[in-house]
XYZ file of N, CA and C in Angstrom:
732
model
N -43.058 -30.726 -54.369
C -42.399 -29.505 -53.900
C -43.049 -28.301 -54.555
N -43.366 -27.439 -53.986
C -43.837 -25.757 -54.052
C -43.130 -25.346 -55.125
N -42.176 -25.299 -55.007
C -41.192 -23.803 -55.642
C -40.046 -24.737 -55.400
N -39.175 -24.618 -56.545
C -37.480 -24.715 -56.242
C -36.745 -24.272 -56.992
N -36.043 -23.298 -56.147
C -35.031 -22.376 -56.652
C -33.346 -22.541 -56.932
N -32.697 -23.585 -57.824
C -31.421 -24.283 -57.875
C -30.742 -23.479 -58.555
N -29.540 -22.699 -57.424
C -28.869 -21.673 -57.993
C -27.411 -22.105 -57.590
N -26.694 -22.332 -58.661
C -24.797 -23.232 -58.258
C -24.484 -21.939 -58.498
N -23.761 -21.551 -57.607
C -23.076 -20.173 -57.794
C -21.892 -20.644 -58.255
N -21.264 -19.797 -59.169
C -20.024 -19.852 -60.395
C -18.860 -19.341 -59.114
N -18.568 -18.774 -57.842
C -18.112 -18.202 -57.628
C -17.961 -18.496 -55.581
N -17.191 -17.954 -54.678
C -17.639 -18.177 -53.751
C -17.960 -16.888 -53.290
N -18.995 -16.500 -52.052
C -19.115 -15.007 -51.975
C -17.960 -14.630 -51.118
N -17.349 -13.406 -52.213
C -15.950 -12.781 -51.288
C -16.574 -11.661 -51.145
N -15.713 -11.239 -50.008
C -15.803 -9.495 -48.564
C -14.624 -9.803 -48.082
N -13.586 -8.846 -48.273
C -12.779 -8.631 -47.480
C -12.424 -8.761 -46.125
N -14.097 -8.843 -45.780
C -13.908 -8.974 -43.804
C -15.254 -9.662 -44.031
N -15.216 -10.308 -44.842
C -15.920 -11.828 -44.472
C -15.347 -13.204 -45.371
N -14.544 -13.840 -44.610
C -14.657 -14.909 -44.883
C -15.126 -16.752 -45.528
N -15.950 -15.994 -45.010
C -17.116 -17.137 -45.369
C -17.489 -17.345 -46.412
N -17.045 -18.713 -47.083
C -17.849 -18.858 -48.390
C -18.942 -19.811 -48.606
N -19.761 -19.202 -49.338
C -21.686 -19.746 -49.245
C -20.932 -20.453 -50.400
N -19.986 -21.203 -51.343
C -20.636 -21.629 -52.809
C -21.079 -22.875 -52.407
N -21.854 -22.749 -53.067
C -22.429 -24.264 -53.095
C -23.514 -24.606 -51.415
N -23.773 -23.959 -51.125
C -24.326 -23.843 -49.318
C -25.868 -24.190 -49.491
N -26.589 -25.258 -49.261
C -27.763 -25.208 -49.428
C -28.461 -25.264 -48.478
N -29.800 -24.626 -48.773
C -30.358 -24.157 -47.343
C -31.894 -24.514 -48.319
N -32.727 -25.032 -46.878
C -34.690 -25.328 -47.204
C -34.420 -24.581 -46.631
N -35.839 -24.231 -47.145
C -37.060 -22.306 -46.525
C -38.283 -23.451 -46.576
N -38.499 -23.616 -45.300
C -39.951 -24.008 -44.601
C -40.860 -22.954 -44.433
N -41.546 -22.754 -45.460
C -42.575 -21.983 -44.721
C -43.867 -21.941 -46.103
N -44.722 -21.838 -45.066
C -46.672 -22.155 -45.730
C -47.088 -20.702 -46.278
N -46.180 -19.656 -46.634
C -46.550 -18.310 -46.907
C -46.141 -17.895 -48.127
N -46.856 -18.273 -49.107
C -46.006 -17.909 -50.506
C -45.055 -16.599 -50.477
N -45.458 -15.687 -50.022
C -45.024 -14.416 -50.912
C -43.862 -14.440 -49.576
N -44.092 -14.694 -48.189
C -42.393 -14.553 -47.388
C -41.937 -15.394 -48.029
N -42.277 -16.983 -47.900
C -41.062 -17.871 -48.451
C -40.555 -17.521 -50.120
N -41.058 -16.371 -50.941
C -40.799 -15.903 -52.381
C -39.271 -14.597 -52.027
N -39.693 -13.602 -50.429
C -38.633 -13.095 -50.269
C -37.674 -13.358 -49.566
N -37.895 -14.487 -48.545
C -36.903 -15.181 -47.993
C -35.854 -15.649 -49.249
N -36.425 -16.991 -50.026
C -35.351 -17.463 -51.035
C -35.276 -16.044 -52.099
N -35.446 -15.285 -52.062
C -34.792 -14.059 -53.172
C -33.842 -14.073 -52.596
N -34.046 -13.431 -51.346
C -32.957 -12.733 -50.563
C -31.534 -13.733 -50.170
N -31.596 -14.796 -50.317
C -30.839 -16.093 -50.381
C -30.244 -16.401 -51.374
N -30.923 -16.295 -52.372
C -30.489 -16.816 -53.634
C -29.558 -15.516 -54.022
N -29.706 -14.293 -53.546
C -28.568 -13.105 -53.947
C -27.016 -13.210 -53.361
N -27.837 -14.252 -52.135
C -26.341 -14.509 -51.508
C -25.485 -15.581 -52.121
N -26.075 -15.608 -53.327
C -25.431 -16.756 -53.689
C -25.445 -17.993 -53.339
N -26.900 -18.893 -52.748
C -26.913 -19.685 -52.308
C -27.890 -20.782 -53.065
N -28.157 -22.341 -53.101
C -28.844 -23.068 -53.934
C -30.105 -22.652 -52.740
N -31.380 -22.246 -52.770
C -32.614 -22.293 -52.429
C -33.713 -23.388 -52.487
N -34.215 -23.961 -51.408
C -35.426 -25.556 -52.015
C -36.334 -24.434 -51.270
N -37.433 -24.352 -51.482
C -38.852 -24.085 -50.685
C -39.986 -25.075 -50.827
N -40.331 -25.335 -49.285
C -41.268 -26.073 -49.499
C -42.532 -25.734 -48.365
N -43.601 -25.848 -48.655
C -44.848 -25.594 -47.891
C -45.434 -26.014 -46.970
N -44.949 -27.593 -46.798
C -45.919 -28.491 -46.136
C -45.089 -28.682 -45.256
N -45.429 -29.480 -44.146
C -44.961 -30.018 -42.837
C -44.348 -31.533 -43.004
N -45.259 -32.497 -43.713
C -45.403 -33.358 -44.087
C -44.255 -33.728 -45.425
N -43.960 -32.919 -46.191
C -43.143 -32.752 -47.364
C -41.943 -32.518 -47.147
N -41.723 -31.197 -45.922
C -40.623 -31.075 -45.585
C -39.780 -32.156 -44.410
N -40.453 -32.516 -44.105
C -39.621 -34.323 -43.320
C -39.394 -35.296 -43.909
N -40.179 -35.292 -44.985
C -39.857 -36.565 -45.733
C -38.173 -36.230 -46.719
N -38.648 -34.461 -46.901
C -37.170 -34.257 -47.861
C -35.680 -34.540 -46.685
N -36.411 -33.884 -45.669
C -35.177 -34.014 -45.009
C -34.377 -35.321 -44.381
N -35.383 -36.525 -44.768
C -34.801 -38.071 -44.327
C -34.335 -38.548 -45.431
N -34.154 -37.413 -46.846
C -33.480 -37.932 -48.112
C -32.372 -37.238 -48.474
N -32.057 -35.701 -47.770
C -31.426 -34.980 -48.942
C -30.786 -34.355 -48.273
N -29.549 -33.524 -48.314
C -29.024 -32.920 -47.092
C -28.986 -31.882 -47.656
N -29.004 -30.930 -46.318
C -28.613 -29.060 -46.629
C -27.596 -28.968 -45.371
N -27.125 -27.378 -46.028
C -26.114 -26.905 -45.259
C -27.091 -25.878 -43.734
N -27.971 -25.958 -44.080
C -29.134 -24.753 -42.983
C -30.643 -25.092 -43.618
N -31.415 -24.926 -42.502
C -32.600 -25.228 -42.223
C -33.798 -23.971 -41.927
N -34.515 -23.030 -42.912
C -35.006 -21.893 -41.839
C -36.474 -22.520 -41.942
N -36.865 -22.550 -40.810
C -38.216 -23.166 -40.740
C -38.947 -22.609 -39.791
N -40.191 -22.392 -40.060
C -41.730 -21.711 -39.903
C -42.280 -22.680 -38.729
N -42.637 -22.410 -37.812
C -43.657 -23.556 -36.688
C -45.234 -23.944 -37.040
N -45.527 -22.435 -37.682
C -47.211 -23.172 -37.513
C -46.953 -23.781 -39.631
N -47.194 -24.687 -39.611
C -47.461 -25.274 -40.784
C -48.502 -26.321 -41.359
N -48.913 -26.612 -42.282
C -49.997 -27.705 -43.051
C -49.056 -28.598 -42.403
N -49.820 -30.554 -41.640
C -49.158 -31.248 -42.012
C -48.017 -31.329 -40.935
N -47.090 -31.807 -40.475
C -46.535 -31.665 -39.105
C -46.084 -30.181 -38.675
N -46.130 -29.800 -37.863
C -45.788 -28.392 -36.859
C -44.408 -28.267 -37.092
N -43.922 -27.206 -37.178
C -41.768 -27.208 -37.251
C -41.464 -27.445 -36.394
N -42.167 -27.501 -34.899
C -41.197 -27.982 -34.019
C -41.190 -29.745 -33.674
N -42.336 -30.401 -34.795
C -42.189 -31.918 -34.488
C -40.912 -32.033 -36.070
N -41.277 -31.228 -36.711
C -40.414 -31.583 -37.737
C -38.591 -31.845 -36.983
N -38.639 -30.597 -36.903
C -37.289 -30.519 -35.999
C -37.129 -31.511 -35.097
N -37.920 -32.360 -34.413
C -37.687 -33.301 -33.484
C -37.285 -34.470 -33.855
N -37.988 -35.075 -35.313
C -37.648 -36.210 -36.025
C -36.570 -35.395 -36.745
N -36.482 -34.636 -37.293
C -34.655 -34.445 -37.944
C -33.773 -34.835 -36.768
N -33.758 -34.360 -35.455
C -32.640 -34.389 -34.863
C -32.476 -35.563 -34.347
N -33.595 -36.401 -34.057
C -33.577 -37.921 -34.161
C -33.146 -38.732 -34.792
N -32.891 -38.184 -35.885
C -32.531 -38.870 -37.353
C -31.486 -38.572 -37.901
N -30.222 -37.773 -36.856
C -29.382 -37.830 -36.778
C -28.693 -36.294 -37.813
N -29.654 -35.547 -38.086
C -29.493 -34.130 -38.716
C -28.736 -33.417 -38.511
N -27.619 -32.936 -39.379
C -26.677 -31.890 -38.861
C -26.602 -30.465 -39.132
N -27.422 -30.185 -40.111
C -27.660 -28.843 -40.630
C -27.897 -27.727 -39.343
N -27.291 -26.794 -40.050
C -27.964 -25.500 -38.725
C -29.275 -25.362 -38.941
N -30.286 -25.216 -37.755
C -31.460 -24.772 -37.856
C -32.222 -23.246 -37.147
N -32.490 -22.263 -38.434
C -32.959 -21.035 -37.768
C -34.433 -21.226 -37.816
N -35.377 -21.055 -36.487
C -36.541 -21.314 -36.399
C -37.150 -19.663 -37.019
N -38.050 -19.630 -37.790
C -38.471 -18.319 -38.299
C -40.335 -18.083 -38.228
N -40.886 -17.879 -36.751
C -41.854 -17.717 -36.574
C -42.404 -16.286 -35.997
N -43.528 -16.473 -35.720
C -44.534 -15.241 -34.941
C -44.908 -15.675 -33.508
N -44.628 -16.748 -33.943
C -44.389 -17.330 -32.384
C -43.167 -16.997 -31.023
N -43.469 -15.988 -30.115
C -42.055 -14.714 -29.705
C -42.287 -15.124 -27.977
N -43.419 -16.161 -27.429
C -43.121 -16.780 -26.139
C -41.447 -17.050 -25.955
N -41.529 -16.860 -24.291
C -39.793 -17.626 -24.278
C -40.316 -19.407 -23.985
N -41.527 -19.218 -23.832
C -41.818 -21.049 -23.692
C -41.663 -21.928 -25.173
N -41.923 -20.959 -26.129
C -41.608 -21.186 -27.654
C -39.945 -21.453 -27.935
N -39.830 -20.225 -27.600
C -38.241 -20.278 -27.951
C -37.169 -21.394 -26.848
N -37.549 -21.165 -25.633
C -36.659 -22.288 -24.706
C -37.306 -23.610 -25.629
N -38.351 -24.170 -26.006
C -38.095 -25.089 -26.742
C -37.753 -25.751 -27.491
N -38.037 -24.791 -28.874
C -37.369 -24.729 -29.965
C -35.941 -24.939 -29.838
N -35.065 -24.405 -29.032
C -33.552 -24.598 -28.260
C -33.868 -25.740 -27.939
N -34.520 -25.920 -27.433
C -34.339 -27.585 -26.564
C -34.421 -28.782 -27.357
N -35.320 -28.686 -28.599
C -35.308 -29.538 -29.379
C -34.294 -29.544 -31.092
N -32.666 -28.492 -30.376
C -32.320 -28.548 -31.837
C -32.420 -27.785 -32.664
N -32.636 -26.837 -32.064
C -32.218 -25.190 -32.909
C -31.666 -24.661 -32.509
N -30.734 -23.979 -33.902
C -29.366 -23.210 -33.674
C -29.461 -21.614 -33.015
N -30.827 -20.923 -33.933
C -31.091 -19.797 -33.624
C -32.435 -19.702 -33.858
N -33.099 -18.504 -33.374
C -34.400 -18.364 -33.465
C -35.033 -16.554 -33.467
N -35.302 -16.432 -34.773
C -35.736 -15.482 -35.034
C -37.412 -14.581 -35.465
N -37.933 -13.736 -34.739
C -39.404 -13.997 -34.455
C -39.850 -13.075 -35.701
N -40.868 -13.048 -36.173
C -41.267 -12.340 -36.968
C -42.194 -10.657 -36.664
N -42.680 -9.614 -37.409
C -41.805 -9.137 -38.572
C -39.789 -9.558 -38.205
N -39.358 -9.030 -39.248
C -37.825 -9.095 -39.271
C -37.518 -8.123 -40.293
N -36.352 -7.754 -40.085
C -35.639 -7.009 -41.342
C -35.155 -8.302 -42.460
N -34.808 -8.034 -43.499
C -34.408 -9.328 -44.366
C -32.498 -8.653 -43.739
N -32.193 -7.886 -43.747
C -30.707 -7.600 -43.663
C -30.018 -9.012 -41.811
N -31.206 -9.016 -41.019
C -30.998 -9.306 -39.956
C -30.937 -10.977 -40.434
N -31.764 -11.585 -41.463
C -31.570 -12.559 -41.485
C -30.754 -13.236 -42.403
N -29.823 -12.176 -42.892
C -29.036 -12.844 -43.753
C -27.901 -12.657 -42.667
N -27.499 -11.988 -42.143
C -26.855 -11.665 -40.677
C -26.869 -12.659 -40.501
N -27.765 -13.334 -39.872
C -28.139 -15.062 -39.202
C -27.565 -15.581 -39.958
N -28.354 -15.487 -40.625
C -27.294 -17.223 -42.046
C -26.286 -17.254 -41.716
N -25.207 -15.809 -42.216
C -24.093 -15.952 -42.511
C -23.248 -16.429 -41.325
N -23.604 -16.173 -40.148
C -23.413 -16.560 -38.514
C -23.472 -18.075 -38.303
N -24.532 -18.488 -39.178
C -24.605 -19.950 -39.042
C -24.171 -20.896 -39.906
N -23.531 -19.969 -40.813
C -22.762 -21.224 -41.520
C -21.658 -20.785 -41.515
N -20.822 -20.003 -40.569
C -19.750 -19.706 -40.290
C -19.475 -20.874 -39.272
N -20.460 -20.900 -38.220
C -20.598 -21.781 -37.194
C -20.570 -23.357 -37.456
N -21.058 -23.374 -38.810
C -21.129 -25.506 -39.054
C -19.632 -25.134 -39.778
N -19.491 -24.181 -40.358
C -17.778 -24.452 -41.263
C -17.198 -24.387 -40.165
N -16.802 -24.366 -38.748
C -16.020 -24.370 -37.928
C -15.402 -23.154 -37.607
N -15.391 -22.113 -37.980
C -14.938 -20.191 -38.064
C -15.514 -19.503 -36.980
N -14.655 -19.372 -36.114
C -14.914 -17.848 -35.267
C -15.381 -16.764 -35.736
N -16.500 -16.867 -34.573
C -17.378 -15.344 -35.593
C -16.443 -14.025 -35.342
N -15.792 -13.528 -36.867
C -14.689 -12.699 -36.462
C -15.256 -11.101 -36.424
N -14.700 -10.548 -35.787
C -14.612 -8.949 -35.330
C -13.973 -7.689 -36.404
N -15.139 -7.763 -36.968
C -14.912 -6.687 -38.384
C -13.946 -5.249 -37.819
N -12.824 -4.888 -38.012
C -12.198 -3.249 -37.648
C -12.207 -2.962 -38.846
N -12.612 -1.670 -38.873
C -12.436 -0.562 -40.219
C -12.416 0.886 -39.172
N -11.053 1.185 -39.475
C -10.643 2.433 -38.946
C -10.837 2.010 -37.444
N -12.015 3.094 -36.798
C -11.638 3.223 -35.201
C -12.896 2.283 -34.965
N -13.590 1.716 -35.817
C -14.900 0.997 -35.764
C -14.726 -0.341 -35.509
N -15.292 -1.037 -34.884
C -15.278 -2.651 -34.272
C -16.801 -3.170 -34.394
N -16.947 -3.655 -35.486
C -18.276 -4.068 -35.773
C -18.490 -6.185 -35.645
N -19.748 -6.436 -34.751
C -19.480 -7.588 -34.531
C -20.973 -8.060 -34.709
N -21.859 -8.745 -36.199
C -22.697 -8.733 -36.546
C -23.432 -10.020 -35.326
N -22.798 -11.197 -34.857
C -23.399 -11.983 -34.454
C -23.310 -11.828 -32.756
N -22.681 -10.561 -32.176
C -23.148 -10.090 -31.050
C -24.357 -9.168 -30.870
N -24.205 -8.465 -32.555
C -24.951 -7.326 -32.956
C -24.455 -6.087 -32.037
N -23.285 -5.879 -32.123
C -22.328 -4.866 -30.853
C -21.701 -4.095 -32.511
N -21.221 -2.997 -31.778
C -20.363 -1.818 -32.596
C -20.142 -1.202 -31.694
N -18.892 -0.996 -31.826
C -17.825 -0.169 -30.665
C -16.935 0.844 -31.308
N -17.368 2.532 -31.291
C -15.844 3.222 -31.914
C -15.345 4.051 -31.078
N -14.242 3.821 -31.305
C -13.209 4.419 -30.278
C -13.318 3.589 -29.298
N -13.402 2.851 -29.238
C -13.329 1.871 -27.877
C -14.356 2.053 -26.990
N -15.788 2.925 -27.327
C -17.165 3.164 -27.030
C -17.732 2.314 -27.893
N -18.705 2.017 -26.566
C -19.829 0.893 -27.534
C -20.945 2.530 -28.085
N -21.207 1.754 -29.712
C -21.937 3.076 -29.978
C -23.657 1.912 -30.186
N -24.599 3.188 -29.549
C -25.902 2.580 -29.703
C -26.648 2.911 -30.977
N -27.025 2.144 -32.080
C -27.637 2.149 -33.679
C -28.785 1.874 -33.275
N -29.715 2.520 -33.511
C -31.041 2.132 -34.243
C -30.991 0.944 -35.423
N -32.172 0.571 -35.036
C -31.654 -1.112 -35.668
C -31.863 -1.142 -37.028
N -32.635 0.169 -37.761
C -31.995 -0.093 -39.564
C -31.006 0.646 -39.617
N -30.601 1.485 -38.826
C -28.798 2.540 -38.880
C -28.213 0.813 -38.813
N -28.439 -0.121 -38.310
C -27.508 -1.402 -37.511
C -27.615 -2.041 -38.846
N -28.385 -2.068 -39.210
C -28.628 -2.975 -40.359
C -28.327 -2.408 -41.774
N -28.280 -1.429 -41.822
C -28.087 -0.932 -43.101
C -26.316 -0.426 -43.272
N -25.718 -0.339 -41.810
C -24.139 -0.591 -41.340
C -23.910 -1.992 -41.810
N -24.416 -2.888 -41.731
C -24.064 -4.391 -41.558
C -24.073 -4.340 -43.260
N -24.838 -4.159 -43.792
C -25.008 -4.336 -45.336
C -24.300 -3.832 -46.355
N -23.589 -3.069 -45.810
C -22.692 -1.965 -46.314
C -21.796 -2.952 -46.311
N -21.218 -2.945 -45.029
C -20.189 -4.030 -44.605
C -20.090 -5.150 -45.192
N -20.919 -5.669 -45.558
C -20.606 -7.032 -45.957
C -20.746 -6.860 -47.617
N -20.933 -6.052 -48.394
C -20.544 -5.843 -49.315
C -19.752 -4.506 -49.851
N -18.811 -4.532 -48.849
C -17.663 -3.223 -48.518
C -16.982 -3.673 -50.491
N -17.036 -2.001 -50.484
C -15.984 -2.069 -52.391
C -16.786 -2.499 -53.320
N -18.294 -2.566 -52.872
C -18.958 -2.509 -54.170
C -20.239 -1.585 -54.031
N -20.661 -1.310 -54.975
C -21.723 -0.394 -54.834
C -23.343 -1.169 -54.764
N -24.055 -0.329 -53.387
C -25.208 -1.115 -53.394
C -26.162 -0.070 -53.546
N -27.250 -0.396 -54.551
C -28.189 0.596 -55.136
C -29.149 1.240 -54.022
N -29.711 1.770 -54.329
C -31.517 2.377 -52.961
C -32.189 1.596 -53.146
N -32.840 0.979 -54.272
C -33.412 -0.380 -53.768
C -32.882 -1.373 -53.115
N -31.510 -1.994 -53.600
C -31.313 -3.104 -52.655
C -31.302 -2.898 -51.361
N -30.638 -1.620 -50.860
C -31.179 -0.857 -49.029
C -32.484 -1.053 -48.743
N -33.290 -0.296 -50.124
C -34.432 -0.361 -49.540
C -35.355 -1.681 -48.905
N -34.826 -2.598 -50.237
C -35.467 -3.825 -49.955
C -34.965 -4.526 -48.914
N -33.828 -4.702 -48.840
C -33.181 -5.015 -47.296
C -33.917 -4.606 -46.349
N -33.983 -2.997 -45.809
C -34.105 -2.595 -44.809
C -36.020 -2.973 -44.390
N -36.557 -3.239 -45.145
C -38.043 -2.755 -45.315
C -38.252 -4.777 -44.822
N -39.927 -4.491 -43.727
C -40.434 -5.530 -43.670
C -40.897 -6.247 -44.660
N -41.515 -7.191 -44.674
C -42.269 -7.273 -45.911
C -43.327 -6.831 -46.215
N -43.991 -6.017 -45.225
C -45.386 -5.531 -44.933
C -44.767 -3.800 -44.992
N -44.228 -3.377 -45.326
C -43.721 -2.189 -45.110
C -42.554 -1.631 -46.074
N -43.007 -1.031 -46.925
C -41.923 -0.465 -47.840
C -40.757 0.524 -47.291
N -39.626 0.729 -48.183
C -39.160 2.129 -47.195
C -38.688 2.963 -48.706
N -39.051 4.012 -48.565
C -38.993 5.216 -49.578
C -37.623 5.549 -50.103
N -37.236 6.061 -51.151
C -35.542 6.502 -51.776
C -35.364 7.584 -50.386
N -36.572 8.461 -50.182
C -35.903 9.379 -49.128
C -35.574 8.985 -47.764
N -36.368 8.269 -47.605
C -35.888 7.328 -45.998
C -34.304 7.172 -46.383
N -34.207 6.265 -47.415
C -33.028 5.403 -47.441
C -32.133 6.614 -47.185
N -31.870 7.915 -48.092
C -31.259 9.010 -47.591
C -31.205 9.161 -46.700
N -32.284 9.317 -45.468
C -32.032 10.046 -44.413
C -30.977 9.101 -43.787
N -31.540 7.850 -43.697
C -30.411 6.893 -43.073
C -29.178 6.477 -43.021
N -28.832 6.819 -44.080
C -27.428 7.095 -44.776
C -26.675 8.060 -44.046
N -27.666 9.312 -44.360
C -27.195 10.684 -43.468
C -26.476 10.091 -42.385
N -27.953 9.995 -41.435
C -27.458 9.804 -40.187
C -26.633 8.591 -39.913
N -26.278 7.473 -40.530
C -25.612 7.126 -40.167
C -23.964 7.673 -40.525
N -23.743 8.604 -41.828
C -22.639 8.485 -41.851
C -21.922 9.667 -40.912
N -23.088 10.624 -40.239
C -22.632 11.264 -38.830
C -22.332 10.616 -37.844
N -22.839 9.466 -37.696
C -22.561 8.854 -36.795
C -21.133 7.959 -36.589
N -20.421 7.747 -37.702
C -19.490 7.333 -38.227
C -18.491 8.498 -38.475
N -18.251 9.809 -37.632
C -17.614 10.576 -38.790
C -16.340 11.006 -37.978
N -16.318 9.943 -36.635
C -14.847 9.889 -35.974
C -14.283 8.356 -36.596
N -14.830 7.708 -37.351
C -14.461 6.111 -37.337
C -13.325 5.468 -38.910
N -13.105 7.195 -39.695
C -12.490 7.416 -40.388
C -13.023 6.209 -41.586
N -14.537 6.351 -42.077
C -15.241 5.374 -42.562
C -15.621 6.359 -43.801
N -15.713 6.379 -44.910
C -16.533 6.586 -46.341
C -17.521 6.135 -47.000
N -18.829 6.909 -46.148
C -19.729 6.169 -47.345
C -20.202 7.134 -48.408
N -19.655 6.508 -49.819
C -19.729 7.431 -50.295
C -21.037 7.484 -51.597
N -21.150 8.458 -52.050
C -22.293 8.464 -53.141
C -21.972 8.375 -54.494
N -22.163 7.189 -55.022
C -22.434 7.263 -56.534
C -23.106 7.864 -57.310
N -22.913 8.496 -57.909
C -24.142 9.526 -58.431
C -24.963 8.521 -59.625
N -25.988 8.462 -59.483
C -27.198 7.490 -60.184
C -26.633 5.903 -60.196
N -26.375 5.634 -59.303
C -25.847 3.789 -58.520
C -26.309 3.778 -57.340
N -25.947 4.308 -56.299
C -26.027 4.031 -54.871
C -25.228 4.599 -54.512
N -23.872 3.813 -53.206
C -23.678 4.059 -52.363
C -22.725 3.164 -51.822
N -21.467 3.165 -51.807
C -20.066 2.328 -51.346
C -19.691 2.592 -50.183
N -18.583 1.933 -49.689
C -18.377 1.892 -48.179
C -16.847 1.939 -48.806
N -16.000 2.814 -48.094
C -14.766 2.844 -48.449
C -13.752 2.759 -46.888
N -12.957 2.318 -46.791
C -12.072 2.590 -45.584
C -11.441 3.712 -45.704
C-alpha cells in the first residue's frame, strides 16, 4: 500500500442540519496521482473519516476481496487493472460499499457505463474539493438508509444532493463556488471557518484562490442571501460563521 491514512475519529461529525454521522466511515481513494490522492484523503480525513490510499489497479482489488469500506472513490485510468474492471470484479464479488467514480474521463459512454457496472455516482475531473465532500456525504447518507434531507434556514431551502436552493419559494441561481462555498458554510453552520479552509475548499487543485477572492465571494454571496434572514458573519482575524 502507497500511503495510509488511519484516522478513528473520537467523535461523530455533528451539524445541526446534518445528520449524518461519518465516525468510524471508511472510505479507499483509488487513484495513481500522488499529490490528488494526498488532497482527496486530506480533505476526508477533516471530515473525520479513516482514509486507505492506494495506487495500483492490481492492489486495489486484491484489498477489496479482503477488507471492507463504507465508500469507494476510484480513478479509471490506473497501473494494473482499469477502475472500471476493478469495479466489475467488486460487484461480482458481492460489494456493498458506495462507489464514486472520480475521473477525466466526462464521455456519457464513460459514465452510462460506469452506472452500468455499479456505480453510485460519478464525478469528472477538475472538481471543487467542497463538491466532493457534498458527494460523500450524499453517499453515505444513502448506504445508512437517510433521506437526503432539505436544509431550511430562514426563507432559504438548500438541497446539496439536488444541488437546488430555493428562497422565498424562488429557485435562486449560484454560481457554482457562491454554491459551494453556501454548502460549506452550511455544513459547518456555528462554527467558524477560516480563508484558507474556503480557500482550499473552493480552489482546484491546479488553481489557487486568493484571501481577496474569498472576500469577494462572501460579499456576493451574502447579498444574495439578504432576504433569507441568514448571517454570515465576520470574525475578525478567524474567518467567518453562518448564523440563523
Amino acid at each position: 500500500m502507497r500511503k495510509k491514512i488511519d484516522f478513528l475519529c473520537s467523535r461523530a461529525f455533528q451539524n445541526p442540519w446534518n445528520k449524518v454521522s461519518l465516525l468510524r466511515m471508511r472510505i479507499l481513494v483509488v487513484e495513481d496521482n500522488a499529490a490528488l490522492a494526498d488532497g482527496i484523503s486530506s480533505a476526508l480525513t477533516r471530515m473525520e473519516m479513516a482514509v486507505d490510499v492506494v495506487g495500483d489497479g492490481i492492489e486495489a482489488d486484491n484489498i477489496l476481496r479482503t477488507q471492507e469500506f463504507n465508500l469507494v472513490v476510484m480513478d479509471l485510468n490506473l497501473p494494473g487493472y482499469d477502475g472500471l474492471e476493478i469495479l466489475k470484479r467488486y460487484r461480482q464479488n458481492g460489494g456493498k460499499a458506495q462507489v464514486l467514480i472520480l475521473t477525466a474521463r466526462d464521455t456519457l459512454n464513460d459514465r452510462v457505463k460506469g452506472l452500468d457496472l455499479g456505480a453510485d455516482d460519478y464525478l469528472t475531473k477538475p472538481f471543487d474539493l467542497v463538491e466532493l465532500e457534498a458527494r460523500v456525504r450524499a453517499l453515505l447518507r444513502r448506504q445508512s438508509g437517510l433521506k437526503s434531507p432539505e436544509i431550511t434556514i430562514g426563507e432559504l431551502v438548500f438541497d446539496s444532493v439536488a444541488r437546488r436552493v430555493s428562497l422565498m419559494d424562488e429557485p435562486l441561481d449560484l454560481p457554482r463556488r457562491e454554491f459551494c462555498l453556501l454548502e460549506l458554510l452550511i455544513s459547518r453552520a456555528g462554527h467558524v471557518v477560516s480563508k484558507e479552509q474556503i480557500a482550499d475548499s473552493l480552489a482546484n487543485f491546479d488553481q489557487d484562490i486568493s484571501p481577496n477572492a474569498v472576500e469577494l465571494y462572501i460579499s456576493r454571496l451574502r447579498k444574495r442571501l439578504a432576504a433569507a434572514n441568514i448571517n454570515i458573519k465576520t470574525v475578525r482575524g478567524l474567518g467567518y460563521l453562518l448564523e440563523k
